Tab-separated table of C-alpha atoms in Angstrom:
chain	number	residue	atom	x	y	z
A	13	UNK	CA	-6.932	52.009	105.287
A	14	UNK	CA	-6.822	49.174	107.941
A	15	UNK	CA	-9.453	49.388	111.156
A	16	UNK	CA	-6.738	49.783	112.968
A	17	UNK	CA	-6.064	52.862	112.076
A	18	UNK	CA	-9.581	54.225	112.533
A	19	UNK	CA	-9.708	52.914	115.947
A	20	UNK	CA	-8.694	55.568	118.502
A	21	UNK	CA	-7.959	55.250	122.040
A	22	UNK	CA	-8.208	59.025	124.009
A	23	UNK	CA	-8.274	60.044	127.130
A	24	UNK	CA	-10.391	62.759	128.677
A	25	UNK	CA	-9.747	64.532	132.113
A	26	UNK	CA	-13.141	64.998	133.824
A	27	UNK	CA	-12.468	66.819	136.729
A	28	UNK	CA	-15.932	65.617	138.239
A	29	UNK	CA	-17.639	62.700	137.835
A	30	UNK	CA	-15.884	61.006	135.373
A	31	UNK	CA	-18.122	57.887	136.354
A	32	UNK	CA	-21.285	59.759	135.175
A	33	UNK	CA	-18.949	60.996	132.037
A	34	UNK	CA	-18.405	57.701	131.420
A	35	UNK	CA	-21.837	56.447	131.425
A	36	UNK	CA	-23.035	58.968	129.364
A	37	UNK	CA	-20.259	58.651	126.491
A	38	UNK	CA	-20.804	54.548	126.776
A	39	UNK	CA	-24.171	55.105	125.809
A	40	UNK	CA	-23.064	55.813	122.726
A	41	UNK	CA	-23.197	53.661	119.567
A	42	UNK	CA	-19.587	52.632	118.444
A	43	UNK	CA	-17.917	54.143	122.082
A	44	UNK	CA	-16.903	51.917	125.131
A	45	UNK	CA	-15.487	54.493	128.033
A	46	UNK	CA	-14.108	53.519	131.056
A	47	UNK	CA	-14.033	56.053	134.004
A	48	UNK	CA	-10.970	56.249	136.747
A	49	UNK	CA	-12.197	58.358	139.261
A	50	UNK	CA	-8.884	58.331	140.882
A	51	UNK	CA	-7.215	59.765	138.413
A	52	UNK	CA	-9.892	62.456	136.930
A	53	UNK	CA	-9.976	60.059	133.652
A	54	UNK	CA	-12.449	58.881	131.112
A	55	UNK	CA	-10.683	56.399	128.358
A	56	UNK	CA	-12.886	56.200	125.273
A	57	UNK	CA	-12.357	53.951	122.197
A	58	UNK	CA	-14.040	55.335	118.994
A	59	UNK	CA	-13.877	54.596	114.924
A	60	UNK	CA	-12.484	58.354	113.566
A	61	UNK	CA	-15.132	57.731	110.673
A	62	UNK	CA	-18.293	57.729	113.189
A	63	UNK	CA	-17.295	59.809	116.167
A	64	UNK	CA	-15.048	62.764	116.681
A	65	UNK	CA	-12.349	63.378	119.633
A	66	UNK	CA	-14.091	67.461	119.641
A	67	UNK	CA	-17.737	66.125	119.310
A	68	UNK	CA	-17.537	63.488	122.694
A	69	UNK	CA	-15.895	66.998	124.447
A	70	UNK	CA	-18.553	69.245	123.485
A	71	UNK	CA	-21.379	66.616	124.268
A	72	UNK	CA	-19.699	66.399	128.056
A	73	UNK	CA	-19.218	70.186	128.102
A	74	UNK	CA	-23.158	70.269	127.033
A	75	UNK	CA	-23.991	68.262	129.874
A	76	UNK	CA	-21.930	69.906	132.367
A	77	UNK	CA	-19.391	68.202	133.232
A	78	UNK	CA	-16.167	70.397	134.118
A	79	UNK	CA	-12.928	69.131	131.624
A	80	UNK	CA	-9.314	70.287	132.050
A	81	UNK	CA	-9.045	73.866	130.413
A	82	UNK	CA	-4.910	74.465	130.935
A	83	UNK	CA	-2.958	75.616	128.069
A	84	UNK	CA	-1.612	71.953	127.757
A	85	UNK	CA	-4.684	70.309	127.139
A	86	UNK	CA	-5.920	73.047	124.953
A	87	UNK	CA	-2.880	72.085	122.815
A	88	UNK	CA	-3.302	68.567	123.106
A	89	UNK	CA	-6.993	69.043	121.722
A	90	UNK	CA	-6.012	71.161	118.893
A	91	UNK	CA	-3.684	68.744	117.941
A	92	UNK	CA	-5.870	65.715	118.333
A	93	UNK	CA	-8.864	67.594	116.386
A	94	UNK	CA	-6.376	68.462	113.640
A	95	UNK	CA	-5.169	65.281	112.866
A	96	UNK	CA	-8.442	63.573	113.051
A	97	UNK	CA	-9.622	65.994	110.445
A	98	UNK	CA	-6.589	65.371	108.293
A	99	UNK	CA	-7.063	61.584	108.506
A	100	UNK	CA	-10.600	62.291	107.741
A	101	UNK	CA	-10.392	64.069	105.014
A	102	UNK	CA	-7.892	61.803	103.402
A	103	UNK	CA	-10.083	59.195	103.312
A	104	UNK	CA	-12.639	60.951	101.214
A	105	UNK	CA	-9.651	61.389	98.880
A	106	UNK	CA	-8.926	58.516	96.082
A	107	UNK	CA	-5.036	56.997	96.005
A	108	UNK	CA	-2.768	58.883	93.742
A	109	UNK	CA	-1.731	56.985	90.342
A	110	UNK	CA	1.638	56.341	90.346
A	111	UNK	CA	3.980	56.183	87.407
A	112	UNK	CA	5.006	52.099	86.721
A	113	UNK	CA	8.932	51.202	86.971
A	114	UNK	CA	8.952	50.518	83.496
A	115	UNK	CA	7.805	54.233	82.266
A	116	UNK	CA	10.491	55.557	84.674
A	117	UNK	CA	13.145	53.248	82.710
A	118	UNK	CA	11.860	54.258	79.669
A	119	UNK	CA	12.294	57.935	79.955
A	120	UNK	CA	15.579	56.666	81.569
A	121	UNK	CA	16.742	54.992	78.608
A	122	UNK	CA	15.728	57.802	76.395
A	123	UNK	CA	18.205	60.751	78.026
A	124	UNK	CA	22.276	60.502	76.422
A	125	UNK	CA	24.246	58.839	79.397
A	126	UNK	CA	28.469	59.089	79.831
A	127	UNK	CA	30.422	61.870	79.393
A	128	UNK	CA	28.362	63.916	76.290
A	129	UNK	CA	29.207	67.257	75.658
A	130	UNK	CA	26.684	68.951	73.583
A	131	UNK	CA	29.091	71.890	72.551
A	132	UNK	CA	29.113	71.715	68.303
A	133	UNK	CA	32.377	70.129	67.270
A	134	UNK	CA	33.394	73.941	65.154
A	135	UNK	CA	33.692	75.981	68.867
A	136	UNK	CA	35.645	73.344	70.645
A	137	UNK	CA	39.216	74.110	71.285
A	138	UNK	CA	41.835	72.260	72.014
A	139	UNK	CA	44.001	73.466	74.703
């Protein structure tokens, strides 16, 4: 899977000191954050594989910073947590083995083709 795809941008709404927010989550290893106060905001960039969108929440929550609890946002983090666990676990799991072309043509070429009926010729009638 490319790093790209690892690679996550989030935002978090810290409705109080996202500066000290920041800080804290930038101290990190693998996590730059960048706090804008003005807007309640902390932007983090993470790798999936070493840091979790619900684990950088619950370390704020530890330390007491106040995050946006509407309905929205709790739908927003469900859906963010459930897709980084998806993505997570499929990297744990090997690539399927696909079938080649040529044992697809194969079992192609094997089946009758055109206009077969496989009634015996004794119960055919003609009309």
């Amino acid at each position: 899977m490319p790093d790209r795809e690892l690679s996550k941008c989030r935002d978090i709404v810290v409705l109080a000191e996202p500066d000290a927010a920041a800080a804290l989550l930038g101290r990190l290893p693998g996590v730059s954050a960048q706090a804008f106060p003005d807007q309640q905001r902390v932007t983090v960039r993470y790798d999936v594989d070493q840091h979790q969108y619900q684990q950088l929440r619950a370390l704020l929550l530890q330390c007491g910073f106040p995050l946006e609890d509407s309905h929205y946002a709790r739908m927003r983090d469900a859906l963010i947590d459930y897709s980084e666990s998806v993505q997570l676990h499929n990297l744990g799991v090997p690539a399927t083995a696909l079938k080649s072309r040529e044992a697809y043509m194969h079992v192609y070429e094997q089946h009758m083709h055109g206009d077969h009926d496989a009634t015996p010729e004794e119960l055919r009638r003609e009309l």
